[in-house]
Amino acid sequence: MEDDASARSADLIEVVQRLEERVTALEAETDALRSTLETITTDVERNSEELREAFQILTPTRKLLIGDGHDTPPLVVMKELREQHGPLNQQLADLTRRLSQRDTEVREEIQREVGLLRAEQNAKFHQIAAETSVDLDAADGDIITRVRNDGIEAVCAAPRKRDRRAAYVLQHIEEWGTKEQLRSGPAYRVPRPRVQRLLNATDAVTVTMTSKTVGDVFDAIEALAARSPRLVQRRKHDGVDNLYVGFPETTQQK
């Protein structure tokens, strides 16, 4: 009997030990699950806050994009716009290009209108001068001076772009040129590369000037000088094209 009791006691002790081990394992699993649950709860709370913030941003954005009273999701609307008109950055680039082109067209149209008005005014002045025997050339000075003071429209009824740029160079000759002493008298020297760089840095020119187009500007200044006694000439130094514009008293040598 004592042997049976001892055996049962040993069995019970073994069962208790296994139960204690199981309880310990369950407690460890519970701790792990509790840690995982806390992590998930934290993520849910954070994501919920981010979702609330996103919804607060999305609602006015939706109204901005598609207006009130529409049930179409914004992404669908934006996809349709992309399919119809292309990517948004492409649309913005096209609008910017068209705006710049339109600005150039408006400027040129205004300049043409101003040129026509000034030409009409000059024609009236010359008519009055002829009727009264007044020498306008003596009163107004040489043609370079008139361009510098009154603009290219004062001497040209329909100026081209190169003529307008020529007038701009002449009007800034003191700033852009280097003063030098020639045999004929003092003059400003402007190298072609310098004029190219300075014209490209101004708002007066809406296209990129090249060495060729700057050469066209120099040609236009020489054409103006053909109607003026003032010294204007081209010279090359070390392969660089230079334009010399003399002072009003520095005249062409005959």
PDB file of N, CA, C and O in Angstrom, residues 17 20 27 53 59 80 112 118-119 124 128 140 147 153-154 162 164 206 208 226 229 239-240 246:
ATOM      1  N   GLN A  17       4.727  19.475 -11.859  1.00  0.00           N
ATOM      2  CA  GLN A  17       5.888  20.087 -12.493  1.00  0.00           C
ATOM      3  C   GLN A  17       5.610  20.437 -13.956  1.00  0.00           C
ATOM      4  O   GLN A  17       5.991  21.498 -14.443  1.00  0.00           O
ATOM      5  N   GLU A  20       3.383  23.405 -14.080  1.00  0.00           N
ATOM      6  CA  GLU A  20       4.123  24.636 -13.790  1.00  0.00           C
ATOM      7  C   GLU A  20       4.941  25.073 -15.016  1.00  0.00           C
ATOM      8  O   GLU A  20       5.033  26.266 -15.336  1.00  0.00           O
ATOM      9  N   GLU A  27       2.815  32.024 -19.739  1.00  0.00           N
ATOM     10  CA  GLU A  27       3.093  33.391 -19.297  1.00  0.00           C
ATOM     11  C   GLU A  27       4.065  34.084 -20.254  1.00  0.00           C
ATOM     12  O   GLU A  27       3.907  35.267 -20.568  1.00  0.00           O
ATOM     13  N   GLU A  53      -5.107  63.409 -40.523  1.00  0.00           N
ATOM     14  CA  GLU A  53      -4.441  64.565 -41.124  1.00  0.00           C
ATOM     15  C   GLU A  53      -4.551  64.521 -42.644  1.00  0.00           C
ATOM     16  O   GLU A  53      -4.796  65.547 -43.291  1.00  0.00           O
ATOM     17  N   THR A  59      -9.617  66.635 -48.256  1.00  0.00           N
ATOM     18  CA  THR A  59     -10.949  67.215 -48.481  1.00  0.00           C
ATOM     19  C   THR A  59     -10.874  68.554 -49.204  1.00  0.00           C
ATOM     20  O   THR A  59     -11.511  68.730 -50.251  1.00  0.00           O
ATOM     21  N   GLU A  80      -7.760  61.305 -65.702  1.00  0.00           N
ATOM     22  CA  GLU A  80      -8.448  61.741 -66.920  1.00  0.00           C
ATOM     23  C   GLU A  80      -7.799  63.003 -67.482  1.00  0.00           C
ATOM     24  O   GLU A  80      -7.632  63.139 -68.700  1.00  0.00           O
ATOM     25  N   ARG A 112       6.047  98.161 -82.806  1.00  0.00           N
ATOM     26  CA  ARG A 112       5.666  98.522 -84.180  1.00  0.00           C
ATOM     27  C   ARG A 112       4.736  99.724 -84.186  1.00  0.00           C
ATOM     28  O   ARG A 112       4.881 100.641 -85.002  1.00  0.00           O
ATOM     29  N   ARG A 118       5.853 107.339 -84.302  1.00  0.00           N
ATOM     30  CA  ARG A 118       7.010 108.228 -84.349  1.00  0.00           C
ATOM     31  C   ARG A 118       7.365 108.579 -85.785  1.00  0.00           C
ATOM     32  O   ARG A 118       7.775 109.710 -86.077  1.00  0.00           O
ATOM     33  N   ALA A 119       7.225 107.604 -86.688  1.00  0.00           N
ATOM     34  CA  ALA A 119       7.505 107.880 -88.100  1.00  0.00           C
ATOM     35  C   ALA A 119       6.543 108.942 -88.638  1.00  0.00           C
ATOM     36  O   ALA A 119       6.942 109.849 -89.375  1.00  0.00           O
ATOM     37  N   LYS A 124       5.745 114.656 -90.132  1.00  0.00           N
ATOM     38  CA  LYS A 124       5.128 115.977 -89.954  1.00  0.00           C
ATOM     39  C   LYS A 124       6.181 117.032 -89.627  1.00  0.00           C
ATOM     40  O   LYS A 124       6.138 118.162 -90.116  1.00  0.00           O
ATOM     41  N   ILE A 128       6.962 120.312 -91.824  1.00  0.00           N
ATOM     42  CA  ILE A 128       6.983 121.676 -91.274  1.00  0.00           C
ATOM     43  C   ILE A 128       8.344 122.316 -91.490  1.00  0.00           C
ATOM     44  O   ILE A 128       8.446 123.504 -91.829  1.00  0.00           O
ATOM     45  N   ASP A 140      18.975 118.641 -84.646  1.00  0.00           N
ATOM     46  CA  ASP A 140      18.899 117.391 -83.893  1.00  0.00           C
ATOM     47  C   ASP A 140      20.238 116.687 -83.735  1.00  0.00           C
ATOM     48  O   ASP A 140      20.353 115.755 -82.959  1.00  0.00           O
ATOM     49  N   VAL A 147      19.282 108.398 -82.397  1.00  0.00           N
ATOM     50  CA  VAL A 147      18.927 107.043 -81.966  1.00  0.00           C
ATOM     51  C   VAL A 147      19.159 106.885 -80.467  1.00  0.00           C
ATOM     52  O   VAL A 147      18.328 106.306 -79.753  1.00  0.00           O
ATOM     53  N   GLU A 153      13.023 104.228 -83.495  1.00  0.00           N
ATOM     54  CA  GLU A 153      11.836 104.660 -84.238  1.00  0.00           C
ATOM     55  C   GLU A 153      11.947 106.104 -84.725  1.00  0.00           C
ATOM     56  O   GLU A 153      11.233 106.510 -85.639  1.00  0.00           O
ATOM     57  N   ALA A 154      12.861 106.861 -84.117  1.00  0.00           N
ATOM     58  CA  ALA A 154      13.027 108.255 -84.525  1.00  0.00           C
ATOM     59  C   ALA A 154      13.646 108.375 -85.907  1.00  0.00           C
ATOM     60  O   ALA A 154      13.503 109.412 -86.565  1.00  0.00           O
ATOM     61  N   ARG A 162      17.226  93.512 -85.246  1.00  0.00           N
ATOM     62  CA  ARG A 162      18.642  93.889 -85.178  1.00  0.00           C
ATOM     63  C   ARG A 162      18.800  95.400 -85.013  1.00  0.00           C
ATOM     64  O   ARG A 162      19.735  95.864 -84.357  1.00  0.00           O
ATOM     65  N   ARG A 164      16.659  97.393 -83.397  1.00  0.00           N
ATOM     66  CA  ARG A 164      16.312  97.710 -81.998  1.00  0.00           C
ATOM     67  C   ARG A 164      17.480  97.339 -81.075  1.00  0.00           C
ATOM     68  O   ARG A 164      17.787  98.059 -80.123  1.00  0.00           O
ATOM     69  N   THR A 206      14.825  88.742 -75.836  1.00  0.00           N
ATOM     70  CA  THR A 206      14.056  87.576 -75.384  1.00  0.00           C
ATOM     71  C   THR A 206      14.544  86.272 -76.000  1.00  0.00           C
ATOM     72  O   THR A 206      13.966  85.227 -75.757  1.00  0.00           O
ATOM     73  N   THR A 208      18.271  83.954 -77.218  1.00  0.00           N
ATOM     74  CA  THR A 208      19.694  83.839 -76.936  1.00  0.00           C
ATOM     75  C   THR A 208      20.496  84.364 -78.121  1.00  0.00           C
ATOM     76  O   THR A 208      20.369  83.867 -79.235  1.00  0.00           O
ATOM     77  N   ALA A 226      26.333 105.073 -91.731  1.00  0.00           N
ATOM     78  CA  ALA A 226      26.475 105.522 -93.125  1.00  0.00           C
ATOM     79  C   ALA A 226      25.711 106.811 -93.367  1.00  0.00           C
ATOM     80  O   ALA A 226      26.006 107.547 -94.315  1.00  0.00           O
ATOM     81  N   PRO A 229      27.867 111.553 -89.788  1.00  0.00           N
ATOM     82  CA  PRO A 229      29.288 111.902 -89.908  1.00  0.00           C
ATOM     83  C   PRO A 229      30.132 111.278 -88.795  1.00  0.00           C
ATOM     84  O   PRO A 229      31.362 111.266 -88.887  1.00  0.00           O
ATOM     85  N   GLY A 239      41.741  88.136 -83.793  1.00  0.00           N
ATOM     86  CA  GLY A 239      40.603  87.352 -84.259  1.00  0.00           C
ATOM     87  C   GLY A 239      39.272  87.753 -83.667  1.00  0.00           C
ATOM     88  O   GLY A 239      38.249  87.130 -83.981  1.00  0.00           O
ATOM     89  N   VAL A 240      39.248  88.788 -82.801  1.00  0.00           N
ATOM     90  CA  VAL A 240      38.008  89.226 -82.159  1.00  0.00           C
ATOM     91  C   VAL A 240      37.485  90.464 -82.875  1.00  0.00           C
ATOM     92  O   VAL A 240      38.215  91.441 -83.070  1.00  0.00           O
ATOM     93  N   GLY A 246      32.671 106.474 -82.205  1.00  0.00           N
ATOM     94  CA  GLY A 246      33.316 107.707 -81.801  1.00  0.00           C
ATOM     95  C   GLY A 246      32.383 108.644 -81.050  1.00  0.00           C
ATOM     96  O   GLY A 246      31.159 108.490 -81.078  1.00  0.00           O
TER      97      GLY A 246
END
